[in-house]
């Protein structure tokens, strides 16, 4: 989740290690899906997040039984379990905006045409072996599309997280589940914590601990500007939200007008 820039000099700086920000960076949760003509995890939502100049778009990825990476949040689509079924069983199903369910390959290809940083959430799979295989195929795809320099990985699964760190040591990998302290994350090689705001409210000391250890801090899913202020004042670098346009306006009012 390194800072995104809109010109060549800033793009070069984006590859540098994470540093504390003077204002939070906005991650569009499943893209800017509340915009007209969009749907969660749709390519339209990805494009719309880019159009409003969000820092990043987050998206969810599953591996089908026949090893196709698919972008979708829920475990099933119209009663078909993604991880237990074949890609053929879901390839013609559509999202609420009429788009077909995108493969991760299609999504990443579309992402190449944007300025966005990409937050690639690898969903948990049934076994350690499938988690590692999903991680391997994910890293291979991102490298193939030459998007690793602007892709961050996030996951709730430790097996997947460790494998992502092993396979892509140059990438930032964040952990989502919320039970590990910043010290434990640092020891495992994670770049930061990506925790629900309730977790951070219960463990406010983790903001300072993460900062001291050089870890990034993202908080999800923050859909209220008062809460955005609370988390930012506590030390969050990134805010993941379903209302990225409102969040960007709030940042402009709160920070850029000073």
Coordinates of C-alpha atoms in Angstrom, one line a residue:
X1 CA 0.0 0.0 0.0
X2 CA 2.8 2.4 -1.0
X3 CA 1.7 5.9 -1.9
X4 CA 0.4 6.4 -5.5
X5 CA 1.5 9.4 -7.5
X6 CA 0.1 10.8 -10.7
X7 CA 3.3 11.9 -12.4
X8 CA 6.5 10.2 -13.3
X9 CA 8.5 11.5 -10.3
X10 CA 5.8 10.5 -7.8
X11 CA 5.4 7.1 -9.5
X12 CA 9.1 6.4 -8.8
X13 CA 8.6 7.4 -5.2
X14 CA 5.8 4.9 -4.9
X15 CA 8.3 2.0 -5.0
X16 CA 10.0 3.3 -1.8
X17 CA 9.3 1.8 1.6
X18 CA 6.1 2.9 3.4
X19 CA 6.4 6.1 5.4
X20 CA 4.0 7.8 7.7
X21 CA 1.5 9.9 5.7
X22 CA 0.3 13.4 6.6
X23 CA -3.2 12.4 5.6
X24 CA -4.9 9.0 5.0
X25 CA -5.0 7.4 1.6
X26 CA -8.3 6.1 0.3
X27 CA -8.8 2.5 -0.8
X28 CA -12.0 1.8 -2.6
X29 CA -13.5 -1.4 -1.1
X30 CA -14.4 -3.7 -4.0
X31 CA -13.9 -0.7 -6.2
X32 CA -16.2 2.3 -6.4
X33 CA -19.2 0.0 -6.7
X34 CA -21.8 2.5 -5.4
X35 CA -21.3 4.6 -8.6
X36 CA -23.9 4.3 -11.4
X37 CA -23.4 1.3 -13.6
X38 CA -21.1 -0.5 -11.2
X39 CA -21.2 -3.6 -9.0
X40 CA -19.0 -4.9 -6.3
X41 CA -15.7 -6.3 -7.7
X42 CA -16.7 -5.3 -11.2
X43 CA -14.4 -3.9 -13.8
X44 CA -16.7 -0.9 -14.0
X45 CA -16.1 -0.3 -10.2
X46 CA -12.4 -0.5 -10.8
X47 CA -12.5 2.1 -13.6
X48 CA -14.7 4.4 -11.5
X49 CA -12.3 4.2 -8.6
X50 CA -9.6 5.3 -10.9
X51 CA -11.7 8.2 -12.3
X52 CA -12.3 9.7 -8.9
X53 CA -8.5 9.3 -8.1
X54 CA -8.7 6.9 -5.3
X55 CA -5.3 5.7 -4.1
X56 CA -6.2 2.1 -4.6
X57 CA -9.0 -0.4 -5.4
X58 CA -9.4 -3.5 -3.3
X59 CA -10.8 -6.7 -4.8
X60 CA -11.4 -10.3 -3.7
X61 CA -10.0 -13.4 -5.4
X62 CA -11.0 -17.1 -5.2
X63 CA -9.4 -20.1 -7.0
X64 CA -11.9 -22.5 -8.7
X65 CA -11.5 -26.3 -8.5
X66 CA -9.9 -26.2 -12.0
X67 CA -7.4 -23.5 -11.0
X68 CA -8.9 -20.3 -12.4
X69 CA -8.6 -17.2 -10.3
X70 CA -12.0 -15.4 -10.1
X71 CA -12.8 -12.0 -8.7
X72 CA -15.8 -12.2 -6.4
X73 CA -16.4 -11.6 -2.7
X74 CA -18.8 -14.3 -1.6
X75 CA -17.9 -18.0 -1.6
X76 CA -20.7 -18.8 -3.9
X77 CA -22.4 -17.3 -7.0
X78 CA -26.1 -18.2 -7.5
X79 CA -25.6 -21.3 -5.4
X80 CA -22.4 -22.5 -7.1
X81 CA -19.5 -22.7 -4.7
X82 CA -16.6 -21.0 -6.5
X83 CA -13.8 -23.0 -4.9
X84 CA -15.5 -26.4 -5.4
X85 CA -16.8 -25.8 -8.9
X86 CA -15.3 -25.4 -12.3
X87 CA -14.9 -22.1 -14.0
X88 CA -17.3 -23.3 -16.7
X89 CA -20.1 -23.4 -14.1
X90 CA -19.8 -19.7 -13.3
X91 CA -18.3 -18.0 -16.4
X92 CA -21.6 -16.9 -17.9
X93 CA -23.1 -15.7 -14.6
X94 CA -23.4 -11.9 -14.2
X95 CA -23.1 -9.2 -11.6
X96 CA -25.9 -6.8 -10.8
X97 CA -24.6 -4.4 -13.4
X98 CA -24.7 -7.0 -16.2
X99 CA -21.0 -7.7 -16.3
X100 CA -19.9 -11.3 -16.4
X101 CA -18.0 -12.5 -13.3
X102 CA -14.4 -11.3 -14.1
X103 CA -11.4 -13.6 -13.9
X104 CA -8.5 -12.2 -12.1
X105 CA -6.7 -12.2 -15.4
X106 CA -9.4 -10.0 -17.0
X107 CA -9.4 -7.7 -13.9
X108 CA -5.7 -7.3 -13.9
X109 CA -5.6 -6.6 -17.6
X110 CA -8.2 -3.8 -17.0
X111 CA -6.1 -2.5 -14.1
X112 CA -3.1 -2.0 -16.4
X113 CA -5.0 0.8 -18.0
X114 CA -5.5 2.7 -14.6
X115 CA -3.3 4.7 -12.3
X116 CA -4.6 2.8 -9.3
X117 CA -2.6 0.8 -6.7
X118 CA -4.2 -2.6 -6.4
X119 CA -5.1 -4.3 -3.2
X120 CA -5.4 -8.0 -4.0
X121 CA -7.3 -9.9 -1.3
X122 CA -6.8 -13.6 -1.6
X123 CA -9.7 -15.3 0.1
X124 CA -9.2 -18.3 2.4
X125 CA -9.3 -21.7 0.8
X126 CA -10.2 -25.1 2.3
X127 CA -6.8 -26.6 3.0
X128 CA -3.2 -25.3 3.5
X129 CA -2.3 -26.8 0.2
X130 CA -5.0 -24.9 -1.7
X131 CA -4.1 -21.7 0.1
X132 CA -0.5 -22.0 -1.0
X133 CA -1.5 -23.0 -4.6
X134 CA -3.9 -20.0 -4.8
X135 CA -1.0 -17.8 -3.5
X136 CA 1.4 -19.2 -6.1
X137 CA -1.0 -18.7 -9.0
X138 CA -1.9 -15.2 -7.8
X139 CA 1.8 -14.1 -7.7
X140 CA 2.5 -15.7 -11.1
X141 CA -0.5 -13.7 -12.6
X142 CA 0.5 -10.4 -11.1
X143 CA 4.1 -10.8 -12.3
X144 CA 2.9 -11.9 -15.8
X145 CA 0.9 -8.7 -16.0
X146 CA 3.9 -6.7 -14.8
X147 CA 1.8 -5.2 -11.9
X148 CA 3.8 -6.4 -8.9
X149 CA 5.3 -3.0 -8.3
X150 CA 1.9 -1.5 -7.7
X151 CA 0.1 -4.5 -6.1
X152 CA -0.3 -5.2 -2.4
X153 CA -1.6 -8.6 -1.1
X154 CA -4.0 -9.0 1.8
X155 CA -5.4 -12.1 3.3
X156 CA -7.2 -13.6 6.3
X157 CA -5.2 -16.8 6.0
X158 CA -1.8 -17.3 7.5
X159 CA -0.7 -20.1 5.1
X160 CA -1.6 -17.9 2.2
X161 CA 0.1 -14.9 3.7
X162 CA 3.4 -16.7 4.4
X163 CA 3.4 -18.1 0.9
X164 CA 2.8 -14.7 -0.6
X165 CA 5.7 -13.3 1.4
X166 CA 7.9 -16.1 0.3
X167 CA 7.0 -15.9 -3.4
X168 CA 6.9 -12.1 -3.6
X169 CA 9.3 -10.7 -1.0
X170 CA 9.4 -7.4 -2.8
X171 CA 5.6 -6.9 -2.4
X172 CA 3.8 -5.6 0.6
X173 CA 1.6 -8.3 2.2
X174 CA -0.9 -7.3 4.9
X175 CA -2.8 -9.5 7.4
X176 CA -6.5 -9.1 7.9
X177 CA -7.6 -11.5 10.7
X178 CA -6.9 -9.3 13.7
X179 CA -5.5 -11.6 16.3
X180 CA -1.8 -11.0 15.7
X181 CA 0.1 -8.1 17.3
X182 CA 2.3 -5.8 15.3
X183 CA 5.4 -7.5 16.8
X184 CA 4.1 -10.9 15.6
X185 CA 3.3 -9.6 12.2
X186 CA 6.8 -8.1 11.9
X187 CA 8.4 -11.4 12.9
X188 CA 6.4 -13.2 10.2
X189 CA 7.5 -10.8 7.5
X190 CA 4.2 -8.9 6.9
X191 CA 4.4 -5.3 5.8
X192 CA 1.6 -4.2 8.0
X193 CA -1.8 -4.8 9.6
X194 CA -5.1 -4.5 7.8
X195 CA -7.6 -4.7 10.6
X196 CA -11.3 -3.9 11.2
X197 CA -11.7 -0.7 13.2
X198 CA -13.2 -2.6 16.1
X199 CA -10.0 -4.5 16.4
X200 CA -8.0 -1.3 16.5
X201 CA -10.4 0.2 19.1
X202 CA -9.8 -2.8 21.3
X203 CA -6.0 -2.5 20.8
X204 CA -5.3 1.2 20.5
X205 CA -1.6 0.6 21.5
X206 CA -1.2 -1.2 18.2
X207 CA -1.1 2.0 16.3
X208 CA 2.0 3.2 18.0
X209 CA 3.6 -0.3 18.1
X210 CA 3.1 -0.7 14.3
X211 CA 4.5 2.8 13.7
X212 CA 7.6 2.0 15.8
X213 CA 8.1 -1.2 13.9
X214 CA 7.8 0.5 10.5
X215 CA 4.5 -1.4 9.6
X216 CA 1.7 0.1 7.6
X217 CA -1.7 0.5 9.1
X218 CA -5.0 0.1 7.2
X219 CA -8.4 0.1 8.8
X220 CA -11.6 -1.3 7.2
X221 CA -14.4 -0.9 6.4
X222 CA -14.8 2.8 7.4
X223 CA -18.0 4.2 6.0
X224 CA -18.5 7.3 8.3
X225 CA -16.4 10.4 8.2
X226 CA -16.3 10.8 12.0
X227 CA -14.8 7.3 12.2
X228 CA -12.4 8.2 9.4
X229 CA -11.2 11.1 11.6
X230 CA -10.9 8.8 14.7
X231 CA -8.8 6.2 12.9
X232 CA -6.6 8.8 11.1
X233 CA -6.0 10.7 14.4
X234 CA -5.0 7.4 16.0
X235 CA -2.5 6.7 13.2
X236 CA -4.0 4.9 10.3
X237 CA -2.2 5.3 7.0
X238 CA -5.0 4.0 4.8
X239 CA -8.8 3.9 5.0
X240 CA -10.7 1.2 3.2
X241 CA -14.2 2.4 2.5
X242 CA -17.4 1.7 0.5
X243 CA -17.7 5.5 0.0
X244 CA -14.4 6.5 -1.6
X245 CA -15.8 9.6 -3.2
X246 CA -17.2 10.9 0.1
X247 CA -13.9 10.0 1.8
X248 CA -11.9 12.0 -0.8
X249 CA -14.1 15.0 -0.3
X250 CA -13.7 14.7 3.5
X251 CA -9.9 14.6 3.1
X252 CA -10.0 17.7 0.9
X253 CA -12.1 19.5 3.4
X254 CA -10.1 18.3 6.5
X255 CA -6.6 18.4 5.2
X256 CA -6.2 20.2 1.9
X257 CA -8.0 23.3 2.9
X258 CA -5.6 23.9 5.8

